[in-house]
C-alpha positions as CSV (number, residue, x, y, z in Angstrom):
1,M,-14.6,16.5,0.0
2,V,-17.8,15.0,-1.4
3,T,-18.5,14.5,-5.1
4,I,-21.9,15.7,-6.2
5,G,-23.2,14.8,-9.6
6,V,-25.3,17.1,-11.8
7,L,-27.7,15.3,-14.1
8,A,-26.4,16.6,-17.4
9,L,-29.2,15.7,-19.8
10,Q,-30.7,19.2,-20.1
11,G,-31.2,22.4,-18.0
12,D,-29.0,24.7,-16.0
13,V,-26.1,22.2,-15.6
14,A,-23.2,24.7,-15.7
15,E,-24.9,27.0,-13.2
16,H,-25.4,24.2,-10.7
17,V,-21.8,23.0,-11.1
18,R,-20.6,26.5,-10.4
19,A,-22.8,26.9,-7.3
20,L,-21.8,23.4,-5.9
21,E,-18.1,24.1,-6.4
22,K,-18.4,27.5,-4.7
23,S,-20.1,25.6,-1.8
24,G,-17.2,23.2,-1.3
25,A,-18.0,20.1,-3.4
26,R,-16.3,18.4,-6.3
27,T,-18.7,17.9,-9.2
28,L,-19.2,15.3,-11.9
29,L,-21.5,15.5,-14.9
30,V,-23.8,12.5,-14.9
31,R,-25.1,11.0,-18.1
32,R,-24.4,7.3,-17.6
33,D,-24.9,4.7,-14.8
34,S,-21.2,4.4,-14.4
35,E,-21.0,8.2,-13.5
36,L,-24.0,7.9,-11.2
37,A,-22.1,5.2,-9.3
38,R,-19.2,7.6,-8.6
39,V,-21.2,10.4,-6.8
40,D,-22.1,10.9,-3.2
41,G,-25.2,13.0,-4.1
42,L,-27.0,14.3,-7.2
43,V,-28.7,17.5,-8.4
44,I,-31.5,17.2,-10.9
45,P,-31.7,20.6,-12.6
46,G,-34.6,22.4,-14.2
47,G,-35.5,21.8,-17.8
48,E,-38.6,20.2,-19.3
49,S,-39.9,17.5,-17.0
50,T,-41.5,15.3,-19.7
51,T,-38.3,15.4,-21.8
52,M,-36.2,14.7,-18.7
53,S,-38.1,11.6,-17.8
54,Q,-37.8,10.4,-21.4
55,L,-34.1,11.1,-21.4
56,L,-33.6,9.3,-18.1
57,T,-35.2,6.3,-19.6
58,S,-33.4,6.4,-22.9
59,F,-30.0,6.9,-21.2
60,G,-30.7,3.9,-18.9
61,L,-30.6,6.0,-15.8
62,F,-34.2,6.0,-14.6
63,D,-34.1,2.7,-12.6
64,P,-30.5,3.0,-11.4
65,L,-31.2,6.5,-10.1
66,G,-34.4,5.3,-8.4
67,A,-32.3,2.5,-6.7
68,R,-29.6,4.9,-5.6
69,I,-32.2,7.3,-4.0
70,A,-34.0,4.3,-2.4
71,S,-30.6,3.3,-0.9
72,G,-30.2,6.7,0.7
73,M,-28.2,8.8,-1.8
74,P,-29.0,12.5,-1.2
75,V,-30.7,14.2,-4.1
76,Y,-31.9,17.7,-4.8
77,G,-34.3,18.6,-7.6
78,T,-35.0,22.1,-8.9
79,C,-38.1,23.0,-11.0
80,A,-38.4,20.1,-13.4
81,G,-36.2,18.2,-11.0
82,M,-38.9,18.6,-8.4
83,I,-41.4,17.1,-10.8
84,V,-39.2,14.1,-11.5
85,L,-38.8,13.5,-7.8
86,A,-42.6,13.6,-7.1
87,S,-45.0,10.7,-6.6
88,S,-47.7,12.3,-8.7
89,V,-47.9,15.0,-11.3
90,L,-50.9,17.1,-12.3
91,D,-51.1,18.5,-15.9
92,G,-48.3,16.1,-17.0
93,R,-48.4,13.8,-20.0
94,D,-49.6,10.2,-19.8
95,D,-46.2,8.8,-20.6
96,Q,-44.4,11.0,-18.0
97,R,-42.6,9.0,-15.3
98,C,-41.7,10.1,-11.8
99,L,-39.2,8.6,-9.3
100,G,-41.6,8.9,-6.4
101,A,-38.7,9.9,-4.1
102,L,-41.0,12.5,-2.3
103,D,-44.6,11.7,-1.4
104,M,-46.1,14.8,-3.0
105,V,-48.5,15.9,-5.7
106,V,-46.9,18.5,-8.0
107,R,-48.6,20.7,-10.6
108,R,-46.6,21.5,-13.7
109,N,-46.3,25.1,-14.8
110,A,-48.5,26.1,-11.8
111,F,-47.3,29.7,-11.9
112,G,-48.1,30.1,-15.6
113,R,-46.1,30.4,-18.8
114,Q,-42.6,31.8,-19.4
115,V,-44.0,35.3,-19.5
116,D,-45.3,34.8,-15.9
117,S,-41.8,34.1,-14.5
118,Y,-40.9,36.2,-11.5
119,E,-38.7,36.6,-8.4
120,E,-39.5,37.0,-4.7
121,D,-37.7,37.0,-1.4
122,L,-38.5,33.7,0.4
123,E,-38.1,32.7,4.0
124,V,-36.6,29.1,3.7
125,C,-36.5,26.9,6.8
126,G,-32.9,25.9,7.6
127,L,-31.3,28.9,5.9
128,G,-29.8,31.6,8.1
129,G,-29.6,35.2,7.3
130,A,-31.6,37.3,4.9
131,P,-34.5,35.9,2.9
132,F,-33.5,34.0,-0.2
133,R,-34.1,35.7,-3.6
134,A,-36.0,32.9,-5.5
135,V,-36.3,32.9,-9.3
136,F,-39.4,31.1,-10.7
137,I,-39.4,30.2,-14.4
138,R,-42.5,28.3,-15.6
139,A,-42.4,26.8,-12.2
140,P,-44.4,24.0,-10.6
141,W,-45.7,24.1,-7.1
142,V,-46.6,21.3,-4.6
143,E,-50.4,20.8,-4.2
144,S,-50.0,18.4,-1.2
145,V,-47.4,16.4,0.7
146,G,-47.6,13.1,2.4
147,A,-46.4,12.0,5.8
148,G,-42.7,12.7,6.5
149,V,-42.4,15.5,3.8
150,T,-41.6,18.8,5.4
151,V,-42.6,22.1,3.8
152,I,-39.6,24.5,4.0
153,A,-40.9,27.4,1.9
154,R,-44.2,28.8,0.6
155,A,-44.7,31.5,-2.1
156,G,-45.5,34.9,-0.6
157,N,-44.2,33.6,2.8
158,R,-47.8,33.0,3.7
159,P,-49.0,30.0,5.8
160,D,-51.5,29.2,3.0
161,G,-49.2,30.1,0.1
162,P,-48.3,27.6,-2.6
163,I,-45.6,25.1,-1.4
164,V,-42.4,25.8,-3.3
165,A,-39.7,23.9,-1.3
166,V,-39.8,20.6,0.5
167,R,-37.5,18.1,2.2
168,R,-37.7,14.5,3.5
169,G,-34.5,13.2,4.9
170,N,-31.8,13.2,2.2
171,V,-34.2,14.4,-0.5
172,M,-34.9,18.1,-1.2
173,A,-36.7,19.9,-3.9
174,T,-37.5,23.5,-4.9
175,S,-39.7,24.9,-7.6
176,F,-37.4,27.8,-8.0
177,H,-33.9,28.1,-9.5
178,P,-31.3,28.8,-6.7
179,E,-28.4,28.3,-9.2
180,V,-29.1,31.8,-10.7
181,G,-28.6,34.9,-8.7
182,G,-25.3,34.3,-6.9
183,D,-26.7,33.2,-3.5
184,E,-25.2,29.7,-2.7
185,R,-27.0,29.1,0.6
186,I,-29.3,26.4,-0.7
187,H,-26.5,24.6,-2.5
188,E,-24.5,24.9,0.8
189,L,-27.4,23.3,2.6
190,F,-27.4,20.4,0.1
191,V,-23.6,20.0,0.3
192,G,-24.0,19.8,4.1
193,M,-26.7,17.1,3.6
194,V,-24.4,15.1,1.5
195,E,-21.5,15.5,3.9
196,G,-23.6,14.4,6.8
197,H,-24.9,11.3,4.9
């Protein structure tokens, strides 16, 4: 059984732990480099992306996490986690740092403020069965992707819809929150990625 860490600096930590454990993984809360060293993969949850980048730096995790991802550790970012994994952020703060794990340009709060949060049924490449009920909360979207980054879902299921889920090798990101709603298929997909690594 693989051990998947959940970055426990802020965000939906408990919800990701529950979904990962229901998907067949052991979990470990990650706040220190010593905990990061003990996991086979990592989930970076939603939260506030600027705060998260500052916390990663102040907890001494930013560079070790970047090194683990560069060495091939599977990682999955949701909402703010997607922003942290990006190579470039629009509408971010000047001091905001990103890991550059995915060659993509992300726009913060692209869907609007908290009041503009919504849900929709998405067709997600790689998921079998019915469409996935995606929950968007002050969500980003991906403006563009570089070579090697595969778009796996778009808002509205339209070919020209905003990009809301991407993957490159062992790195995956969604602008929505799959940890809420009780459908574990995206977490199961990530657990499978970690098991196959």
